[in-house]
GROMACS .gro file of C-alpha atoms in nm:
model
  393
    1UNK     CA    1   1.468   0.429  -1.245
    2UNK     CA    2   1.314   0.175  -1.492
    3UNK     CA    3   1.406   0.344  -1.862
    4UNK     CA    4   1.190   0.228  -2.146
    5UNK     CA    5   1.351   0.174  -2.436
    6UNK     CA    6   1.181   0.330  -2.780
    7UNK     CA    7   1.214   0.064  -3.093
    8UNK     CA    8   1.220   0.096  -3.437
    9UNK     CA    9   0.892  -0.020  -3.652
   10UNK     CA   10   1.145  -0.279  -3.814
   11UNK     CA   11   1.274  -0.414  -3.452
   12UNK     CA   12   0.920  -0.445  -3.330
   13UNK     CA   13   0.790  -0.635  -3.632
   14UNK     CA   14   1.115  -0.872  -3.580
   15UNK     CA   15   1.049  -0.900  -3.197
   16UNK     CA   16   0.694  -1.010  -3.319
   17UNK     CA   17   0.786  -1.301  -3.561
   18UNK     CA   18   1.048  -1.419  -3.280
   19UNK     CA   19   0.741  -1.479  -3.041
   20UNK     CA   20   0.531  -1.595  -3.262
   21UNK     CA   21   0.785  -1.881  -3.369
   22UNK     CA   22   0.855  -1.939  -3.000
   23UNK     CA   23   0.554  -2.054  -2.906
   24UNK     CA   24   0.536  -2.280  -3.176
   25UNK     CA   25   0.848  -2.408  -3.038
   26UNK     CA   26   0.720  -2.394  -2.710
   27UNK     CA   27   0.477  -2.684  -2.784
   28UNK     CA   28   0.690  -2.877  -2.905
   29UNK     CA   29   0.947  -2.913  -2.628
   30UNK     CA   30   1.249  -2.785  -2.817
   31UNK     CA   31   1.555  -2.572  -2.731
   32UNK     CA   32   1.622  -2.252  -2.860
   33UNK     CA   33   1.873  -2.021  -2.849
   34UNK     CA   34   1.909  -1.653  -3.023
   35UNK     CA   35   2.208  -1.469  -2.953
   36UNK     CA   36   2.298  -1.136  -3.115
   37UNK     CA   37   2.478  -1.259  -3.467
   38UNK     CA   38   2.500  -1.074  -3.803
   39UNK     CA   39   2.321  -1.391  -3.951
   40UNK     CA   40   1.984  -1.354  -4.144
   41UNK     CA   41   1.671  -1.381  -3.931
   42UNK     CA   42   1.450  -1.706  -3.875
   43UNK     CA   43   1.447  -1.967  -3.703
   44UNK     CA   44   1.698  -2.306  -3.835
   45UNK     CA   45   1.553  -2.639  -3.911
   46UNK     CA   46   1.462  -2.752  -3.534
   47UNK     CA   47   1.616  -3.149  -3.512
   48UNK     CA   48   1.431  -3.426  -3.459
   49UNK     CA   49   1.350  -3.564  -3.134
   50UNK     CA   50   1.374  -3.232  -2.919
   51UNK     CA   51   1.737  -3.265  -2.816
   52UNK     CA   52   1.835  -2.896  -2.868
   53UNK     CA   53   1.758  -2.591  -3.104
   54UNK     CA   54   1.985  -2.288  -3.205
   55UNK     CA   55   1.875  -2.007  -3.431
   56UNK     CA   56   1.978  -1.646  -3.478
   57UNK     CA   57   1.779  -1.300  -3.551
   58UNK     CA   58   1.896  -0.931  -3.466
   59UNK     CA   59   1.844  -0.755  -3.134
   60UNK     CA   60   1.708  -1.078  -2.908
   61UNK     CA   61   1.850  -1.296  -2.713
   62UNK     CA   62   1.652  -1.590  -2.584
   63UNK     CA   63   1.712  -1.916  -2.437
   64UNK     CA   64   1.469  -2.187  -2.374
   65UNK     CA   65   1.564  -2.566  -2.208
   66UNK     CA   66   1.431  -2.809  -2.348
   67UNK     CA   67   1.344  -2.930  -2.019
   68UNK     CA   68   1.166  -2.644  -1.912
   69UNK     CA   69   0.902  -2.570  -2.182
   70UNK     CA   70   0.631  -2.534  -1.936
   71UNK     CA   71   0.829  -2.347  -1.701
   72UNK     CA   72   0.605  -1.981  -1.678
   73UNK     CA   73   0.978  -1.893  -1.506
   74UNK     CA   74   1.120  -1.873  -1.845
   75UNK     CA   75   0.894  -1.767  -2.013
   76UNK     CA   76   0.892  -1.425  -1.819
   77UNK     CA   77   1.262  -1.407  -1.848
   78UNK     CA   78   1.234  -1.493  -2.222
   79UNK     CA   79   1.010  -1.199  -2.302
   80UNK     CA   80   1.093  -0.959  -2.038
   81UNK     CA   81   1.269  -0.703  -2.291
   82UNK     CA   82   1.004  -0.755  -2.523
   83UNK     CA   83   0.784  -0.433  -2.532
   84UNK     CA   84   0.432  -0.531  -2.371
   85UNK     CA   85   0.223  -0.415  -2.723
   86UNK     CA   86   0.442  -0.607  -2.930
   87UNK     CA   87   0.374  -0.904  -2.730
   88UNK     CA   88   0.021  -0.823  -2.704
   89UNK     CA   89  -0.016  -0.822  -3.096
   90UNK     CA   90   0.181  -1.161  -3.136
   91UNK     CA   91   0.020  -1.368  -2.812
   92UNK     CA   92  -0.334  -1.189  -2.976
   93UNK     CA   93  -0.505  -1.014  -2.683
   94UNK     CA   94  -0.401  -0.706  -2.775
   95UNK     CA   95  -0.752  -0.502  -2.820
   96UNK     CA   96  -0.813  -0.221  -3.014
   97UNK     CA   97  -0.939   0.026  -2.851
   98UNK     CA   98  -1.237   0.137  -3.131
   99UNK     CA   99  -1.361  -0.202  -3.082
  100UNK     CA  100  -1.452  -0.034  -2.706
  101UNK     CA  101  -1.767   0.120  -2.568
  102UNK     CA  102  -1.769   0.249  -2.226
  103UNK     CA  103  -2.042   0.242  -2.031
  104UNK     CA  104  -2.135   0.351  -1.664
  105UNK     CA  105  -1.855   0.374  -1.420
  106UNK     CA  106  -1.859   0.091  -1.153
  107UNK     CA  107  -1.549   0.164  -0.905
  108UNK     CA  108  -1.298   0.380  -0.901
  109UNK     CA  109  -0.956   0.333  -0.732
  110UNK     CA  110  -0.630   0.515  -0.620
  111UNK     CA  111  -0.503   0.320  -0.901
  112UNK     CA  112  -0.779   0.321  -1.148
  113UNK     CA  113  -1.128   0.344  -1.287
  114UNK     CA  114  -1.342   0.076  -1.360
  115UNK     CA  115  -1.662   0.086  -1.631
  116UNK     CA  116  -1.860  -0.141  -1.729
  117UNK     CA  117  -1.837  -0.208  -2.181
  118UNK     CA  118  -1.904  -0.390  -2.439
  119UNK     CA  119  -1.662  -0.514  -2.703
  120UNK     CA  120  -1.769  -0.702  -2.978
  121UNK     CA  121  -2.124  -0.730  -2.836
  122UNK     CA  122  -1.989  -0.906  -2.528
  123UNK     CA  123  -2.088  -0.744  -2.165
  124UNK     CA  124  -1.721  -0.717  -2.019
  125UNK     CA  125  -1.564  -0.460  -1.704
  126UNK     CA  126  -1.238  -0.250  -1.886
  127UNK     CA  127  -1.009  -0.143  -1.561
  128UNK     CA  128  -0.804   0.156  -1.686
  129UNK     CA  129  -0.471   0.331  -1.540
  130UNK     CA  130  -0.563   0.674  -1.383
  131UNK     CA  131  -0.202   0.770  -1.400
  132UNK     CA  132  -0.008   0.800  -1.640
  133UNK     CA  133   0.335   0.772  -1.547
  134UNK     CA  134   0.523   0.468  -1.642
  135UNK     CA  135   0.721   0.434  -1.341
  136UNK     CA  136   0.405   0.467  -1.060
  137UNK     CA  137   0.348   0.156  -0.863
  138UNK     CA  138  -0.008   0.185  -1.008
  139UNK     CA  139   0.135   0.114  -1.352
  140UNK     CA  140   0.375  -0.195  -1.284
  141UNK     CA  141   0.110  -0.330  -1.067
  142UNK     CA  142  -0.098  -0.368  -1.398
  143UNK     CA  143   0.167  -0.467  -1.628
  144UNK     CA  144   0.236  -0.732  -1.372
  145UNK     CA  145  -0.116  -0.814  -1.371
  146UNK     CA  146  -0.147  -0.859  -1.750
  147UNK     CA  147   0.145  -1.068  -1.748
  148UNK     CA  148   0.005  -1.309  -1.507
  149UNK     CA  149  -0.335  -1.336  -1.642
  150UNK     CA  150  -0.272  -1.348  -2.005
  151UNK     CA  151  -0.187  -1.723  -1.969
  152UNK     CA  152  -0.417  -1.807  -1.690
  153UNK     CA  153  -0.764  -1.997  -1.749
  154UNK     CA  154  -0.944  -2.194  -1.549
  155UNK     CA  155  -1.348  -2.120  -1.407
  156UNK     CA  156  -1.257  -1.989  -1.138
  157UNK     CA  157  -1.077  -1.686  -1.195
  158UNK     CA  158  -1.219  -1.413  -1.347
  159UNK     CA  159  -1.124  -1.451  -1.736
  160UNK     CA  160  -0.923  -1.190  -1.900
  161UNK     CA  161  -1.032  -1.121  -2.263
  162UNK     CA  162  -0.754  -0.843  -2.361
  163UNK     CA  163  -0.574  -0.520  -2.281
  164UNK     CA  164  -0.507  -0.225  -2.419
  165UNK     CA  165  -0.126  -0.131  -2.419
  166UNK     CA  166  -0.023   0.049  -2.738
  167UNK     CA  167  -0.194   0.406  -2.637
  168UNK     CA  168  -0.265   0.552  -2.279
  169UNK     CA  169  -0.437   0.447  -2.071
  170UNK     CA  170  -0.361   0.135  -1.983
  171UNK     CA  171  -0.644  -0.090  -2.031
  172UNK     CA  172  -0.748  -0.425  -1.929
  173UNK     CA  173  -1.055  -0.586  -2.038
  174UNK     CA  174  -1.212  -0.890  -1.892
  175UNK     CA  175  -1.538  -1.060  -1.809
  176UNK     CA  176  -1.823  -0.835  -1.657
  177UNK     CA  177  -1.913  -1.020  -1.318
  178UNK     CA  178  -2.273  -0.906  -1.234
  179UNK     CA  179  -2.316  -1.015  -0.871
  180UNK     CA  180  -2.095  -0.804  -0.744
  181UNK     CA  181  -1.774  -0.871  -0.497
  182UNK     CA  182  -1.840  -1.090  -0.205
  183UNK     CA  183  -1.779  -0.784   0.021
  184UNK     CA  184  -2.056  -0.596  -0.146
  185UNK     CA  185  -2.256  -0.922  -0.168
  186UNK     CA  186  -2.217  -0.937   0.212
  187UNK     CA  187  -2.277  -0.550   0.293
  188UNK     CA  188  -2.587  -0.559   0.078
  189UNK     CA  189  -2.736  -0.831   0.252
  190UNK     CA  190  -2.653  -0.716   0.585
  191UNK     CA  191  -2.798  -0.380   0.542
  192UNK     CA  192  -3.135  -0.613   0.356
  193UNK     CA  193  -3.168  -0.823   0.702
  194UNK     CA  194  -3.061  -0.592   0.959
  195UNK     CA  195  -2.748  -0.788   1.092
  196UNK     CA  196  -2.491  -0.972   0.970
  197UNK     CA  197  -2.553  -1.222   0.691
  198UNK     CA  198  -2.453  -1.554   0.781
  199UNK     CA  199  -2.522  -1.780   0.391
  200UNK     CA  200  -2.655  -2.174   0.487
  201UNK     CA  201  -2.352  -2.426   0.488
  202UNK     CA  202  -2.411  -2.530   0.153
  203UNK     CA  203  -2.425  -2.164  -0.015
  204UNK     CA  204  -2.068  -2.129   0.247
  205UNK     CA  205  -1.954  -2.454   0.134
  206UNK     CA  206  -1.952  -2.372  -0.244
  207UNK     CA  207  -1.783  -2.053  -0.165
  208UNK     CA  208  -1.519  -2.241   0.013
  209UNK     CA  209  -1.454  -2.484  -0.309
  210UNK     CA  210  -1.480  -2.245  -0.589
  211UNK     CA  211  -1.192  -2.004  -0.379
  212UNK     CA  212  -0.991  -2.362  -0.272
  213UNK     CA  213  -1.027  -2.444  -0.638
  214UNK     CA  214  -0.880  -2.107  -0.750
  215UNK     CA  215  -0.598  -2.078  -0.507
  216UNK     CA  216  -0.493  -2.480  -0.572
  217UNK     CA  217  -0.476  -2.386  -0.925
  218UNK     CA  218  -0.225  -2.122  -0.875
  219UNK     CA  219  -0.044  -2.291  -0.681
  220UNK     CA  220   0.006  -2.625  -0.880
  221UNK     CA  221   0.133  -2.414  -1.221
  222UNK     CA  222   0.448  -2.538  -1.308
  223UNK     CA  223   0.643  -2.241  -1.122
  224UNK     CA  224   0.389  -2.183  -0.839
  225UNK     CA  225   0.156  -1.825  -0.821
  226UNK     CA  226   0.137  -1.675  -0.501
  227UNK     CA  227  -0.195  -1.375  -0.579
  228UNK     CA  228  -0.075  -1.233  -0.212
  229UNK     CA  229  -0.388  -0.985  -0.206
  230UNK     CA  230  -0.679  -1.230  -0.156
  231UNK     CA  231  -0.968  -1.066   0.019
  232UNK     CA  232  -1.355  -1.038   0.017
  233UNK     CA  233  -1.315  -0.732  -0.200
  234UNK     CA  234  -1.099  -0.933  -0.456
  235UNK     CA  235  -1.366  -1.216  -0.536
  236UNK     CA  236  -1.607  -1.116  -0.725
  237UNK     CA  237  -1.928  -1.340  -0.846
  238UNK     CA  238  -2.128  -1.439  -1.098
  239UNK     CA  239  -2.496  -1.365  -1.195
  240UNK     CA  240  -2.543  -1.724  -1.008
  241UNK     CA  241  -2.308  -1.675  -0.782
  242UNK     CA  242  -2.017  -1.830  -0.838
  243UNK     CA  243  -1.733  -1.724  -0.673
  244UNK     CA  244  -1.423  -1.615  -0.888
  245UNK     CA  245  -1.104  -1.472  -0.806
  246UNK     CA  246  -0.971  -1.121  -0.931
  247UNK     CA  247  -0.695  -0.851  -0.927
  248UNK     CA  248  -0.378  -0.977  -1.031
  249UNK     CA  249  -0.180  -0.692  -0.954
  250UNK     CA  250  -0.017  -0.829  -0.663
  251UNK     CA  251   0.035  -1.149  -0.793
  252UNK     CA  252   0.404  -1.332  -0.820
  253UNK     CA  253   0.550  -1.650  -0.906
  254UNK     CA  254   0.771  -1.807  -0.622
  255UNK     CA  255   1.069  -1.802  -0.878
  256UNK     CA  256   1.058  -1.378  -0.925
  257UNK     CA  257   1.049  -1.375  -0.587
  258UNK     CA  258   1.366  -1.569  -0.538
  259UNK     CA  259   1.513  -1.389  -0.747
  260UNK     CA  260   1.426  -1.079  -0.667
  261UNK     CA  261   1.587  -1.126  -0.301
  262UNK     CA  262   1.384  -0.875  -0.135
  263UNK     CA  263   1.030  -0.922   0.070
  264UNK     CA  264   0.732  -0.750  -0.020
  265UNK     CA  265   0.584  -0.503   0.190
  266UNK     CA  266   0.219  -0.386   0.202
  267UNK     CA  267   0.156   0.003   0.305
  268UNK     CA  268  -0.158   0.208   0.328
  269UNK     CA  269  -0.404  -0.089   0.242
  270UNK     CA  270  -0.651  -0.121   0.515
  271UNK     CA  271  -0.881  -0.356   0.369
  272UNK     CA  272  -0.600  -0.600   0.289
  273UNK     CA  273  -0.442  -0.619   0.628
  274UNK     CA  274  -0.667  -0.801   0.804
  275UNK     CA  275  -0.575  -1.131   0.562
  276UNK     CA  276  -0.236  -1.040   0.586
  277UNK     CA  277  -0.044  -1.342   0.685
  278UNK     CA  278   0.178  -1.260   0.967
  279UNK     CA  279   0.538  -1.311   0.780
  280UNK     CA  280   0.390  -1.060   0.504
  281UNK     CA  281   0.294  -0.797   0.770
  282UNK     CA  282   0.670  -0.837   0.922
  283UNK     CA  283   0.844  -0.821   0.558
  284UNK     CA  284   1.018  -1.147   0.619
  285UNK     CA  285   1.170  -1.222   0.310
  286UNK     CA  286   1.118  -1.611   0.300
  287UNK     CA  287   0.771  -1.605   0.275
  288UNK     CA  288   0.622  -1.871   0.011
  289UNK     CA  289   0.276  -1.977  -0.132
  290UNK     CA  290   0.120  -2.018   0.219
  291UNK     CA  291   0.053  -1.687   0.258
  292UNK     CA  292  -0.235  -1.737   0.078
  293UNK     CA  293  -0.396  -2.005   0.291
  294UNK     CA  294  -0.364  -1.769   0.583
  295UNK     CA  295  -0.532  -1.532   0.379
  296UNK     CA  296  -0.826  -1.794   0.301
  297UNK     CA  297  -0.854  -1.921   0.654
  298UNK     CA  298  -0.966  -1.512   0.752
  299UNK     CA  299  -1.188  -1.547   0.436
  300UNK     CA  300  -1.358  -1.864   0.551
  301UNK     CA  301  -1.415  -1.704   0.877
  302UNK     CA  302  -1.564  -1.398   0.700
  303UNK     CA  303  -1.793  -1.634   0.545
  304UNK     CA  304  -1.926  -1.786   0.798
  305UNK     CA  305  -1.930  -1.482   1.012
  306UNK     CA  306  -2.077  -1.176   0.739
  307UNK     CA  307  -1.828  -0.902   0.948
  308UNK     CA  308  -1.485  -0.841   0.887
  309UNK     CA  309  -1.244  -0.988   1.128
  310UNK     CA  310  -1.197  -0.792   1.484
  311UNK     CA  311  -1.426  -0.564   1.264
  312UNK     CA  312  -1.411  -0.240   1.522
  313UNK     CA  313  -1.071  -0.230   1.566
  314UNK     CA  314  -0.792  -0.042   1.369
  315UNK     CA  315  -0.673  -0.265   1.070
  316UNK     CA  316  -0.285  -0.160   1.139
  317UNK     CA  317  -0.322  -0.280   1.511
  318UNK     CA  318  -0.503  -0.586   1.424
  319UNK     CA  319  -0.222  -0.714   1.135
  320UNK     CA  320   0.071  -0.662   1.401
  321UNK     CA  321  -0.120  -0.832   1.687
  322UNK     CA  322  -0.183  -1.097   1.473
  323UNK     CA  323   0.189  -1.111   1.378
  324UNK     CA  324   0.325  -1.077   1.686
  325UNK     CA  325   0.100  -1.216   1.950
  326UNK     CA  326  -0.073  -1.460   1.754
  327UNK     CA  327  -0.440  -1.278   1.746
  328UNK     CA  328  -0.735  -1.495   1.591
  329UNK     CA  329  -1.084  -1.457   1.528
  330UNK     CA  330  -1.269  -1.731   1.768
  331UNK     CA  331  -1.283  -2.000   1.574
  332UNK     CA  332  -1.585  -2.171   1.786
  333UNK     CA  333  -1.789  -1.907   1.611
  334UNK     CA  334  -1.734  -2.101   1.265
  335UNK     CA  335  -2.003  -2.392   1.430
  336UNK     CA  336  -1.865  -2.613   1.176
  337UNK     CA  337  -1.634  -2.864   1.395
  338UNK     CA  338  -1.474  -2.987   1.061
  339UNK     CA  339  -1.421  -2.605   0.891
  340UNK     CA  340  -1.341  -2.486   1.305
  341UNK     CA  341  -1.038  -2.739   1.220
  342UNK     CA  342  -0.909  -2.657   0.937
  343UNK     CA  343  -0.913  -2.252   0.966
  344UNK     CA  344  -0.700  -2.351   1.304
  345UNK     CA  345  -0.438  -2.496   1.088
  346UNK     CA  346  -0.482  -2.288   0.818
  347UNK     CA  347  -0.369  -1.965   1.019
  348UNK     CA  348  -0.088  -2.142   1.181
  349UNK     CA  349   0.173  -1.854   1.254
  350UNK     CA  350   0.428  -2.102   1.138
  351UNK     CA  351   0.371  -2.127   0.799
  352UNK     CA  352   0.502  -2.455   0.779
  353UNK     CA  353   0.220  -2.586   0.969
  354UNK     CA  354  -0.063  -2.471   0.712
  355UNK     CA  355  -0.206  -2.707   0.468
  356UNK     CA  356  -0.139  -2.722   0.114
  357UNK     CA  357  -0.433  -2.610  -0.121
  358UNK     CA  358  -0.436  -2.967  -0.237
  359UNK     CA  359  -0.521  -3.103   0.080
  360UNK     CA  360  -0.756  -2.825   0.177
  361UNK     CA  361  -0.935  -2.916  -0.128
  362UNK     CA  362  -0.972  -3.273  -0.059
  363UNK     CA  363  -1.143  -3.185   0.284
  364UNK     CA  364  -1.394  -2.973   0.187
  365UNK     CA  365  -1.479  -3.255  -0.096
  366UNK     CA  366  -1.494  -3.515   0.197
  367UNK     CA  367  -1.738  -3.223   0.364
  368UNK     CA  368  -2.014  -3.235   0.075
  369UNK     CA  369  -2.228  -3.391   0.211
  370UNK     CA  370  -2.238  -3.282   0.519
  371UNK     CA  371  -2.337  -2.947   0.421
  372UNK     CA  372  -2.648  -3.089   0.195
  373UNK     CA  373  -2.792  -3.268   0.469
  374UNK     CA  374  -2.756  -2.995   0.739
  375UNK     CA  375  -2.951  -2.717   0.521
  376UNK     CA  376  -3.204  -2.955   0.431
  377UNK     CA  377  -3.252  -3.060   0.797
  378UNK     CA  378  -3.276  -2.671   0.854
  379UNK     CA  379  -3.491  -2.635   0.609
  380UNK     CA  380  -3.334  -2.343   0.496
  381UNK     CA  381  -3.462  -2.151   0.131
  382UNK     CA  382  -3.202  -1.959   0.097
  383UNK     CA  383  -3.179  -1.749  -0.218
  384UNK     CA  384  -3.092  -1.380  -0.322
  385UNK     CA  385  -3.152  -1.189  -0.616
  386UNK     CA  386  -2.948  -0.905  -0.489
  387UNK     CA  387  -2.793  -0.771  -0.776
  388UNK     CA  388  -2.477  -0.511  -0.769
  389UNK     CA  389  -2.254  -0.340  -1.016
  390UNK     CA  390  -1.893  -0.454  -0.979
  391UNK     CA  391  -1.544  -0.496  -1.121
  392UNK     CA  392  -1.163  -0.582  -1.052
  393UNK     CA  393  -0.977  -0.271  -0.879
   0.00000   0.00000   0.00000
């Protein structure tokens, strides 16, 4: 059992100026080491030119190459000791929670609750921990998830503006995405038209790019992120529809994962298990990064499609056929002879086989305008003001 360690005011405040000073050193490419010594804190004159960098304080121990000082690898190692407020108040996201006003609920979660606030007159969604306990899957899930996200930006994931850690609940608080998730975005236009909704190419095609663009992102950090839970649930869009990616949770760096030694296993989730790539579902424990093209190449076909994949049948039998049999949607159903080919490799049971994000991208680029010219040769006026209340769960 994780123990958590209780600090003095004096340690934290020490912890604090360490980080602070760290990053600092952090841009500037230097090497830094901090061993337990009965020396004075601070940091020593760093030397010119990068080549190395000692200095001492009490209590922490951190070591930084000088070759690595974009490596997100170390920096989780670097701060993994370091209480999750204290770093909160040094990396500044750390909210406080007066500046808070709840407003109506949107989802709610075996994990959590999800309302809708404001915080310093900004619109925003604050997810908070139903459960207390600090050793609940629920709660590392979302300490994991603030450690991801508190150094990720780019437009297509949904932005994190702070958290919450120094009181219960657990809080985190990022942008408020008024259209919705995709899955709700689908459902609501299905039950509007009476059947499935199937969105014009170019509507599917920027879907396609803004979730390529998310997952390529990820992927190319320094020590690649796998998110390992994307679904239609888990993109959520804007007021004008753009597609964003959410719930962090989940997410790992390929590093942790090597080092932890041990394959992650999915239980009880029904509406993730139908992306599931198949070495996931079997808990091989050499899975990588491609996972999550398998997971986009069931999203794509979800897109096209407006139903779930093998949507009548029993999630748990359709994730082990899939493993262990090979089980696909049909692909001819796509009617997109260039998308039809890419899904194929894209949910390639050898993992191998599957594209990387890069080159995914670059396809769909190359499919532009191809998806312009066949909605205006439709003559399709596609556009939907359907409006729902959403957040990350």
């Amino acid at each position: 059992m994780h123990v958590v360690r209780e600090y003095t005011d004096a340690e934290l405040a020490r912890m604090e100026r360490s980080i602070s000073t760290d990053s600092m050193l952090e841009e500037a490419g230097a090497h830094r080491t901090i061993p337990e010594a009965e020396t004075p804190a601070g940091p020593s004159p760093m030397p010119a030119g990068g080549a190395g960098y000692t200095a001492h304080t009490h209590d922490v121990e951190v070591t930084v190459d000088a070759d690595s000082s974009t490596s997100s690898s170390h920096l989780l190692k670097k701060f993994a000791h370091i209480p999750l407020r204290v770093r909160g108040r040094a990396e500044a996201w750390e909210v406080p929670r007066d500046q808070i006003r709840m407003d109506v609920e949107l989802g709610r979660g075996t994990g959590g609750v999800v309302h809708k606030a404001k915080w310093r007159g900004l619109e925003c969604a604050a997810k908070l921990l139903s459960a207390s306990s600090q050793v609940s899957v629920e709660y590392h899930d979302m300490i994991n998830e603030i450690t991801v996200i508190s150094h990720l930006r780019h437009p297509n994931l949904v932005l994190f503006l702070g958290a919450c850690t120094v009181d219960e609940p657990l809080l985190i608080l990022s942008e408020f995405m008024a259209g919705g998730s995709l899955e709700e975005h689908y459902n609501k236009m299905r039950i509007r038209l009476g059947k499935p909704f199937k969105p014009p190419r170019q509507q599917l095609y920027r879907w396609m790019l803004d979730l390529s663009r998310a997952v390529c992102f990820l992927h190319s950090c320094t020590n690649p992120i796998m998110h390992r839970d994307l679904k239609p649930s888990n993109l959520l869009l804007s007021e004008h529809e753009h597609l964003k990616v959410s719930d962090f949770g989940l997410c790992k760096t390929m590093q942790k994962v090597k080092e932890d030694g041990t394959p992650y296993s999915m239980t009880g989730c029904t509406g993730t298990k139908r992306y599931m790539a198949p070495e996931v579902v079997l808990s091989k424990p050499d899975y990588d990064h491609k996972v999550d093209v398998y997971s986009m190449a069931m999203i794509f076909w979800y897109m096209t499609q407006g139903e779930r994949p093998f949507e009548q049948v029993e999630p748990q039998l359709i994730s082990m056929l899939a493993s262990t049999r090979g089980l696909r949607p049909d692909v001819k159903a796509i009617h997109w002879t260039a998308v039809e080919d890419l899904v194929e490799r894209m949910w390639d049971s050898d993992s191998h086989l599957r594209p990387e994000c890069t080159e995914i991208l670059a396809m769909l680029k190359a499919l532009e305008q191809e998806a312009v010219f066949s909605d205006t040769a439709a003559g399709s006026e596609y556009h939907c003001n359907v409006k729902c209340q959403c957040a990350v769960m």
